[in-house]
Each structure stands twice: as C-alpha cells, then as structure tokens.
Coordinates of C-alpha atoms in Angstrom, one line a residue:
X1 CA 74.4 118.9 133.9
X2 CA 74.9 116.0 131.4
X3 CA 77.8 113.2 131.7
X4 CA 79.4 112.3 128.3
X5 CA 77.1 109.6 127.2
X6 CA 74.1 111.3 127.8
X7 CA 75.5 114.1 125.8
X8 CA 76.2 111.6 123.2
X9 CA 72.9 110.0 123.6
X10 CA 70.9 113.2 123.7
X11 CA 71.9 114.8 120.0
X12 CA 72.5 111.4 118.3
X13 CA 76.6 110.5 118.1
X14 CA 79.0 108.5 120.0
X15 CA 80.9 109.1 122.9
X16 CA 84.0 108.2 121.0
X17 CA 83.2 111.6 118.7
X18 CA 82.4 113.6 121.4
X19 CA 86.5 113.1 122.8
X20 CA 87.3 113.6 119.0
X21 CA 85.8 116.7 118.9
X22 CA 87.3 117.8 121.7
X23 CA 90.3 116.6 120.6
X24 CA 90.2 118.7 117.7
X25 CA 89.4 121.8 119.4
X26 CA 86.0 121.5 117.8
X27 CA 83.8 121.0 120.7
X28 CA 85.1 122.9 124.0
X29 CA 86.3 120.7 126.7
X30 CA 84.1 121.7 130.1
X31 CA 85.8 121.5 133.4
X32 CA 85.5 118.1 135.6
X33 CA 83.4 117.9 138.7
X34 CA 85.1 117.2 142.1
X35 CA 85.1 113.5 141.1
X36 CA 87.0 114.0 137.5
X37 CA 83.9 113.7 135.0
X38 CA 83.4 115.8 132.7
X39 CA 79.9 117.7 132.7
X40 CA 78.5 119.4 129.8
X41 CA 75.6 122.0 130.0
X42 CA 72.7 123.2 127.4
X43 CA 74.7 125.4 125.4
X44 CA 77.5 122.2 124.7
X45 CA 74.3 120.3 123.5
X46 CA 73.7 123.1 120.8
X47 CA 77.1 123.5 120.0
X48 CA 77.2 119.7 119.4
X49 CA 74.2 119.6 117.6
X50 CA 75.6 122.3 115.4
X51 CA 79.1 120.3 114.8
X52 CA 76.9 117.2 113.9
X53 CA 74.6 118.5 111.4
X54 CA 77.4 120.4 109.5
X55 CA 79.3 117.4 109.6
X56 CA 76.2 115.2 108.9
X57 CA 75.8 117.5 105.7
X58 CA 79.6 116.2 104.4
X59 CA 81.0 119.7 105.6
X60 CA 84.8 119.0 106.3
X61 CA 85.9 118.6 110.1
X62 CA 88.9 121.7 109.5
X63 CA 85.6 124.0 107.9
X64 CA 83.1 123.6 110.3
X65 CA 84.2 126.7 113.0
X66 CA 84.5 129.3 110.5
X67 CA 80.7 128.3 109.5
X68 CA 80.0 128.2 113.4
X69 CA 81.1 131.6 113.3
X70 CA 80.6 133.1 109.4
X71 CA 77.9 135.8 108.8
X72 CA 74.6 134.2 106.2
X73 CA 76.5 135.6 103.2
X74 CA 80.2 134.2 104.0
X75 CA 77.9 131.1 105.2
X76 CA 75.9 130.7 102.2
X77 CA 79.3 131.1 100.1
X78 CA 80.6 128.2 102.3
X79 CA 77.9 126.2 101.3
X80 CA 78.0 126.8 97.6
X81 CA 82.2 125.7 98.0
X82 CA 81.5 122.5 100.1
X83 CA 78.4 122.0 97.5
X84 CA 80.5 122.0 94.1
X85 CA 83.5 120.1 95.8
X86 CA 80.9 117.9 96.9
X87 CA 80.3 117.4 93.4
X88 CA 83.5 117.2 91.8
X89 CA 83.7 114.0 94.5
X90 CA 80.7 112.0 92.8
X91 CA 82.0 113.1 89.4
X92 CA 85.4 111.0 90.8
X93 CA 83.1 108.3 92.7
X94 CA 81.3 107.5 89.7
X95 CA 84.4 107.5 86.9
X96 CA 85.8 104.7 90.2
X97 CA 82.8 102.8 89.2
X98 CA 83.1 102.8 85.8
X99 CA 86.4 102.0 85.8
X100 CA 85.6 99.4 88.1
X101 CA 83.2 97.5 85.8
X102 CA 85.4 98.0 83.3
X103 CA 88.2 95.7 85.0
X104 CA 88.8 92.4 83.4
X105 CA 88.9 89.1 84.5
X106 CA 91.6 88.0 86.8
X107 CA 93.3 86.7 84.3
X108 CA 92.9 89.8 81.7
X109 CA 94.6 92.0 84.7
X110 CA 97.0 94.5 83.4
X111 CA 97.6 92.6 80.0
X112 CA 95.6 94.0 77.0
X113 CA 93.6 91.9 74.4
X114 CA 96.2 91.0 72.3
X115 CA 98.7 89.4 74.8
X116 CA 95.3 87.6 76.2
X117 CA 94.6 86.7 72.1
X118 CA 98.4 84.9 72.5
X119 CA 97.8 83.3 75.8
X120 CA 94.6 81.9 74.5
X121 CA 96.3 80.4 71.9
X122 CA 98.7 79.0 73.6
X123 CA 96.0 77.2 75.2
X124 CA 95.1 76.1 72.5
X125 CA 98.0 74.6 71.6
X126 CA 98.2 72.5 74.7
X127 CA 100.3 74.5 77.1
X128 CA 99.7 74.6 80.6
X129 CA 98.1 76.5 82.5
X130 CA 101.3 77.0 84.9
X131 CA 103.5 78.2 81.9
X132 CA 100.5 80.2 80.4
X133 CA 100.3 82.2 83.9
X134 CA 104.6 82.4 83.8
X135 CA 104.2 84.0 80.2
X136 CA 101.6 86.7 81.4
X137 CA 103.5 87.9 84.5
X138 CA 106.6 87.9 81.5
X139 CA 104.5 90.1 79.4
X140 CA 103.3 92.1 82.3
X141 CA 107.1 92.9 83.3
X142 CA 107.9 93.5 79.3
X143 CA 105.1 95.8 79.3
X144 CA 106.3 97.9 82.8
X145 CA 110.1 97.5 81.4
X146 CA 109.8 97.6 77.6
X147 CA 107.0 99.8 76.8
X148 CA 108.2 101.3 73.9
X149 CA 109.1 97.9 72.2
X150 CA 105.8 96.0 73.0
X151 CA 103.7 96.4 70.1
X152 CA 107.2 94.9 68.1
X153 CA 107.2 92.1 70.6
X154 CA 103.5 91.2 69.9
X155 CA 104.1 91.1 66.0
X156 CA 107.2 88.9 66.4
X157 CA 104.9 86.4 69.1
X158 CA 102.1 86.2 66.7
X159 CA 104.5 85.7 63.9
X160 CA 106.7 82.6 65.7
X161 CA 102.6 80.8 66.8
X162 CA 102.4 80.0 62.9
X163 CA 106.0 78.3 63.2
X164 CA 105.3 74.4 63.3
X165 CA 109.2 74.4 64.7
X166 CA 108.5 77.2 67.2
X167 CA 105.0 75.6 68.2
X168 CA 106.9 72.4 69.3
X169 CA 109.8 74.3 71.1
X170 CA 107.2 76.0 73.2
X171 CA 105.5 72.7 74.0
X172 CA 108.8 71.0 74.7
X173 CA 109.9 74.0 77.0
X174 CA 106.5 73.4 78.8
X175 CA 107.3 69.8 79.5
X176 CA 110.8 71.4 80.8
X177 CA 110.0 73.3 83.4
X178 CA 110.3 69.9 85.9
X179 CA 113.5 68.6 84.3
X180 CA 116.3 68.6 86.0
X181 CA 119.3 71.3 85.5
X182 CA 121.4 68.8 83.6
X183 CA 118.9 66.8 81.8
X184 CA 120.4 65.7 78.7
X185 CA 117.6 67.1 76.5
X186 CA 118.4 70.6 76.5
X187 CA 121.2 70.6 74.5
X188 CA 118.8 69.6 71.9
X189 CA 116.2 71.9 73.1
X190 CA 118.8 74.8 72.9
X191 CA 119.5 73.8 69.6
X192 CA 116.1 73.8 68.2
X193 CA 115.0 77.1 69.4
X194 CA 118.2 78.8 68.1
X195 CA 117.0 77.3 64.7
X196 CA 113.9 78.9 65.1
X197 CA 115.2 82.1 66.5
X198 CA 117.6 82.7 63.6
X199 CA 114.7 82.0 60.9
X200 CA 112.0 83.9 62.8
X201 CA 114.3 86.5 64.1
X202 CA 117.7 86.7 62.4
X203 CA 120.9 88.5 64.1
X204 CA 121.0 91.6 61.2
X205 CA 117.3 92.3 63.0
X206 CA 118.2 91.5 66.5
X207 CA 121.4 94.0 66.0
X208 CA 119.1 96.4 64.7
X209 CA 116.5 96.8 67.7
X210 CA 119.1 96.1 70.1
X211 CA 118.8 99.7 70.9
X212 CA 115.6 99.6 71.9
X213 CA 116.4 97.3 74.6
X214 CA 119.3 99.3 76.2
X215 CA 118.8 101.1 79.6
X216 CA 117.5 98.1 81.7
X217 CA 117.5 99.3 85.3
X218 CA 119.0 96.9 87.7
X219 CA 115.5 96.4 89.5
X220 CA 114.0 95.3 86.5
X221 CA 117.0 93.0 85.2
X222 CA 116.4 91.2 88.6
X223 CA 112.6 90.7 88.0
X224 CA 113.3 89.6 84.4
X225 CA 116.1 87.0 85.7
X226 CA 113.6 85.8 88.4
X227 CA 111.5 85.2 85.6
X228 CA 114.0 82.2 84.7
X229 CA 114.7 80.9 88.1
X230 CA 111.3 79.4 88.3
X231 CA 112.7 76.1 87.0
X232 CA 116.7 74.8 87.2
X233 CA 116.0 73.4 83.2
X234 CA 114.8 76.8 82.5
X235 CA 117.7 78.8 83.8
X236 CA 119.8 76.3 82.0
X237 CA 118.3 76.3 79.0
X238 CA 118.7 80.2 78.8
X239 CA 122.3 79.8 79.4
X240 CA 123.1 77.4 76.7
X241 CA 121.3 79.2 74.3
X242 CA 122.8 82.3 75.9
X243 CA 126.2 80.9 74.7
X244 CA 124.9 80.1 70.9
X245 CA 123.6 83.1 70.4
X246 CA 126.8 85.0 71.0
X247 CA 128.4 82.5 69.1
X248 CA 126.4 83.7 66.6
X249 CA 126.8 87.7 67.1
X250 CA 123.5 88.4 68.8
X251 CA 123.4 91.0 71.5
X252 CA 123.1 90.2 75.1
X253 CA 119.4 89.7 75.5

C-alpha cells in the first residue's frame, strides 16, 4: 500500500496532480486507513501512469477516460482527432509568433507608418517629445473613433506640415501646454490658428465632411475631451477657438 507521495514519486507527477485527478473524477479516490490517509494500491499506479502518459502526450484532461476505456479502433480515431487539433494549435502558435516579430516599436504601437511619418516630422520640427506622445494617443483615439475619416485626416495633417503659419502654431501650442489658463497669449494664439484653419481647411469643406464626424458615442466624446484637459492653456485655447469658429459657421468639432 502506497501513501500519496510515494504514489506521486513512483510514476513521476506531483502530489498536487494526484488530488487534481481525483478531483476531476479522473483518478479514483481509495478509501482512508483507520488514521485518515489515503492508500493507493498497484492497480491505482497503472491507472496513474495511464492518466500521465495521455496527458503527457497533450491529450485533453475531459478526453482521457473515453480513451481509458475506447476499443484500438475508437482509440486510434482518438488519436488521429487530438493529432490534427494538435496541429491546428502550432498552425496558431506559430502565426502568434509571427505576429509577434512583426510588432513595432513601442512607439509605432497601434499607429501605422504614416501617422509615425507625421510624428517624425514633427520631430523634426522641434516639438517635444511630451506633445509628440499627446498627438499619437490623439491619432490612436481618431483611429478607434473615426475610422472611416482617417485616411482624410492624414492628407489634411501632411498638407497643414508644409504651412510656415501652421508649423509655427504647432510650435507655439507646444510651448503652451505649461501656460497658465488665462495667459494673455492665447488670444493671439486662437487667432493664428483660425487663420490657418480657414486657409488650410475652409468652412464650405468643414460643412461638407461634417457628416462624417456625426455619431460620436459619449465614451469616446469623453476620451477625446480628456485629450484637452492635459493642460489648463490647452482646454482654453480649444474654447476660444471654439467660439471663432462658430462665429464663423463651422460645425461643432
């Protein structure tokens, strides 16, 4: 008579999946001796060794007692199941890993190449690295919000970084960020980039795709407003240029 470590011990597993076994009706509980322990006898060792070479051999837990118990045709059929699911699972295992070394960087995460080719570029231009990282969770959320209307927002981005007058808005707005909510700049700066957004982005246009713009879940509106919270100035700056562009008959962005 074995105790339940040596029953462990003798075909090769741990006590701990012994009690799982049991617990999952896989393995027989035996009855306890007069002091409580459990004692196990040859033909548990077989059956264990059975359970642990089926499951060894990637055989599912919930399969193995109809293969305990299958005749060699139902059991070779078994086998040939567990074999090609077997396969469809390193079929899955291996697109993970390409997929995996396909990843980009950190900072390419879930933006494609040409919202990275703008980012760069900002770079270039002298913006931070704080407002770069703002601007790629902002085209992230466009992305997950807008979908339909992103390949028109990357035309119109590239379009405004040839814009001397948009170029120094964004590097201004940069600067901006740690300015206080009343700073008396942003008028100015309000100013400027509804100049630039009526040359590079005129109302008749703006009326035009407002459409595509409609239909903004309250979740997302949230995200997108959080987006402008980061800095007092910011969420100032929106609302003054908020109020000129009604003034001049654009629709609520």
């Amino acid at each position: 008579m074995l105790t339940i470590s040596q029953l462990a011990a003798y075909v090769g597993v741990s006590v701990r999946t012994v009690r799982h076994y049991h617990q999952l009706g896989l393995l027989p509980e035996p009855e306890r001796d007069q002091s409580g322990y459990r004692r196990y006898r040859a033909s548990d060792v077989i059956m264990l060794k059975r359970i642990s070479t089926l499951a060894k051999a990637g055989v599912p837990l919930a399969r193995i007692p109809s293969l305990l118990e299958a005749d060699p045709a139902d059991f070779a059929t078994a086998i040939a199941e567990i074999d090609s699911e077997l396969d469809a699972q390193i079929a899955e295992l291996r697109q993970r890993r390409e997929d995996l070394a396909e990843l980009p960087s950190a900072e390419r995460l879930c933006i494609s190449d040409e919202v990275a080719d703008i980012l760069d570029i900002e770079r270039k231009l002298g913006v931070s690295e704080r407002t770069v990282a703002i601007e790629r969770d902002s085209w992230i959320l466009l992305s997950a919000a807008y979908p339909d209307s992103l390949e028109a927002s990357l035309v119109l981005r590239k379009a405004c970084l040839d814009d001397d007058d948009y170029r120094r808005m964004m590097l201004t707005m940069d600067a901006a960020i740690d300015w206080d909510r009343d700073d008396p700049r942003l008028p100015e700066l309000a100013e400027l980039s509804m100049t630039v957004l009526e040359r590079l982005y005129p109302v008749e246009v703006a009326c035009q795709e407002a459409e595509k713009w409609t239909g903004t879940d309250e979740v997302t509106a949230r995200l997108l407003n959080e987006m402008n919270e980061i800095s007092p100035a910011w969420q100032r700056l929106y609302e003054l240029v908020g109020e000129l562009t009604r003034a001049k008959g654009y629709p609520a962005f």
